[in-house]
Amino acid sequence: MKEKLLVLWICVTAGLLCVTASPMASGPEGVGVVSQRGSRVRRQSEGDVRNCDLDPPYYPSTVTNTTVQVANLRREMVANGIAAYVVPSEDAHGSEYVASRDKRRAFLSGLMGSAGLAIVTATEAKLWTDGRYFLQVKKEMDCQWDLMRVGATFDDPSPEDWLADNLNNMDMIGFDPALMSVSDYEDYEAALKTKMPDKTITMKSIQVNLIDNIWDDQPPYNPKTVITVLDAAKYTGETWQQKVIDGAPGQNSTRWEMGQVKGETIDAFVITKLDEIAWLFNLRGDDVPYNPMFVSYAIVTKTDTMLYLYDSASSVRVPAAVKTHLNVNAAGSTCLNSNPCVIVKDYPVFFDDLRGFNESLANKIWISDQASYAVYESISDAKRYVAASPLLLMKAVKSDMEAQGMEEAHTMDSVALCNIGAWMQEKIDGLKDPMTGDKTVISEQIVMDKCIEERAKFADNRGLSFGTIAGMGPHGAIIHYTSTPETDVPITKDGTFLLDSGGQYLQGTCDITRTFHFGTPTAFMKEAYTRVLLGSFDLAMSVFRTGIYGRDIDSIARNQLWSGGLDYNHGTGHGIGHFLNVHEGPARIRVGVRAGEKPLDLNMFQSDEPGYYEDGSFGIRIENVVRTVPADVAHQFEGYQYMTFKMISLVPYEPSLIDFGMFNNKQLEYYNTYNKMVRDKIGDHSMLSEAGKAWMMSKTAPVEYTFELSTSSGQRTAPSLVAILVTMILSTLYSLW
Ligand SMILES: *[C@@H]1O[C@H](CO)[C@@H](O)[C@H](O)[C@H]1NC(C)=O
Ligand SMILES: *[C@@H]1O[C@H](CO)[C@@H](O)[C@H](O)[C@H]1NC(C)=O
Ligand SMILES: *[C@@H]1O[C@H](CO)[C@@H](O)[C@H](O)[C@H]1NC(C)=O
Ligand SMILES: [Mn+2]
């Protein structure tokens, strides 16, 4: 039996000092680590920070007591004759990040995370959410709420199945038609009809939102930010006219897609998603936190195009440049010449126009299954055509110019993160503050501010793409943790520090996670980090072909974890927009079948972000954004396009968290190639600080290795002196390029 012996050296390039990292550290410890971990998990799953067994229950300060909200909602429910009320997280456009006025589910339930659905009945309060928020539920929600886990591996009933089972005959389920998507509505209808045929339970659309009725200090709604043009020649590569009418070379247009629907004549296509509208017209706004969008609807008919905006008459909201871009007069009502234009109308007119088209158009009106039920019910059954929006795919497959921009954006974002990494290291090392002479301390909140500040140094930065997740120690195990002044803790050498952040740039949207350790990690932390890192490499190196869905390759990123009995409760990858939303469809790398999901394709951008979370102890996630590129393959079975991923995030990993003994040859080569790419692409960047460069260089030193064959199975032998010397020389040469 061949026993592989790894001998490795990490070279700290700064001082050209080579230290040996003994691969023996990982070997025999494995079994012990796993059994210890098992007991730790059991203890911590009991260790809820709340105590729901006491009367009254004990809540730490992070929990919102929602007794009053829920009682008030129940009164509204009685007044409206409904047995249950459904409170989704999304706004009227199905956005993930919503204006503060639209955070109704958070107000009602106390859970601040971006995903979740609340349902309240006379006696129960249930909250459905996915693994990213399980820990947050225990920290933020009070004991009257029950968590219903969403995810392929859990058997908690879906909201519609739970309602079908738990409500009585003749009960009604109330909902706000503006906030429920058509596809969700159809799921409820189907479950209520097919699963409980002996009961009649109906859905009741209530025009007034019941949460708005009980929310005294609900923030005002102010979607009136300035709308700007994103230049096609500089940033998008395709004009709105091409996207709506003609199609760019090799691309289909919206009207072309409308003409392709089999067996139907489509007279109008309704667009309700804010990122689709911003993408279609090459416009951006700032109405929604983190996503450069403006609250709007759009309708494309066979001859006309209409855009509905709040404050459409304001020359501040809609500057002259936007009118010129859309080829309309100052009033937005007429095309400037005989060329096509986009008529600009006021937002509230949208529903009138939609009902008007329902009356006047002879054929079908296409709405997305993600449109709200309010849109759905404005069109009669005979006129309505419901199917996923074709813009989803058109937007996800980036133009070459957008793809180039995404790479440029990630280069800038990576420079910012290296500057932040160096700054954190400096602070942690306890350098004296030159102004005060005090030892400086940094905390989660201070790092979050720094994440904004470093990115803002780039002229093309437009803020963050989501709220920074900065999780020290046990906070890192909360997958979508949001540090608040109440939960803030210092960053220390004692534990992992998970930092997930991203900037918005005119060139593209970024998302990156790195996990740091400023002290000495435990062997188990190193094992977990290494398995996560290798999983991200294995996924990035994978080759797949036309027609393959992200779900088909999700397990590649998990295999390293699974083989150690570990896993993570979240998807591996999400699509990412071009100066738009940090999460976008219709492709993703995640198990489970989602309606409207599309296979991976060239010039799509996905995140590659496996992780490992040890409740109450530490969290590890490594996230890179990857671009789908053609793979270099020798053959081409059945003419398929073969594809692979190119990492466009350029930030070093943490060598002290890596057990190189777990690498195979190919993975080590990938690691070294990645590090060389980081040095090549950002080493001379004008925005990289001196400290940032030194930090980056110190973390990207090449790792050399030799493989030796050993006949004494199971025994690792110490590296020979000759091998050490040879490799030291090689390393030194290598580190000089
Ligand atoms: C929650 O709030 C209600 C209403 O204000 C109060 O009666 C109750 O004692 C609170 N519960 C706890 C555990 O603080
Ligand atoms: C245009 O649409 C057709 C049919 O859906 C599709 O096969 C083709 O790939 C599309 N072309 C582009 C460039 O998206
Ligand atoms: C749609 O138009 C038809 C007439 O073409 C009308 O009967 C129907 O009531 C309208 N539906 C709605 C929801 O306005
Ligand atoms: Mn991400």
Short mmCIF file of C-alpha atoms and ligand atoms in Angstrom, two decimals, residues 56-59 65-68 142, ligand 1:
data_model
loop_
_atom_site.label_atom_id
_atom_site.label_comp_id
_atom_site.label_asym_id
_atom_site.label_seq_id
_atom_site.Cartn_x
_atom_site.Cartn_y
_atom_site.Cartn_z
CA PRO A 56 -42.45 34.42 32.46
CA PRO A 57 -39.70 33.24 30.10
CA TYR A 58 -36.19 34.63 30.38
CA TYR A 59 -35.07 36.74 27.41
CA ASN A 65 -40.82 40.66 23.04
CA THR A 66 -43.61 40.62 20.44
CA THR A 67 -46.51 39.98 22.81
CA VAL A 68 -48.15 43.30 21.94
CA ASP A 142 -39.56 35.26 21.87
C1 LIG B 1 -43.48 40.75 27.18
O1 LIG B 1 -44.29 41.89 27.03
C2 LIG B 1 -45.55 41.78 27.71
C3 LIG B 1 -46.39 42.98 27.32
O2 LIG B 1 -45.69 44.17 27.47
C4 LIG B 1 -45.31 41.66 29.18
O3 LIG B 1 -46.54 41.53 29.86
C5 LIG B 1 -44.46 40.44 29.44
O4 LIG B 1 -44.13 40.35 30.81
C6 LIG B 1 -43.18 40.49 28.65
N1 LIG B 1 -42.49 39.21 28.78
C7 LIG B 1 -41.24 39.12 29.21
C8 LIG B 1 -40.71 37.75 29.39
O5 LIG B 1 -40.53 40.09 29.40
#
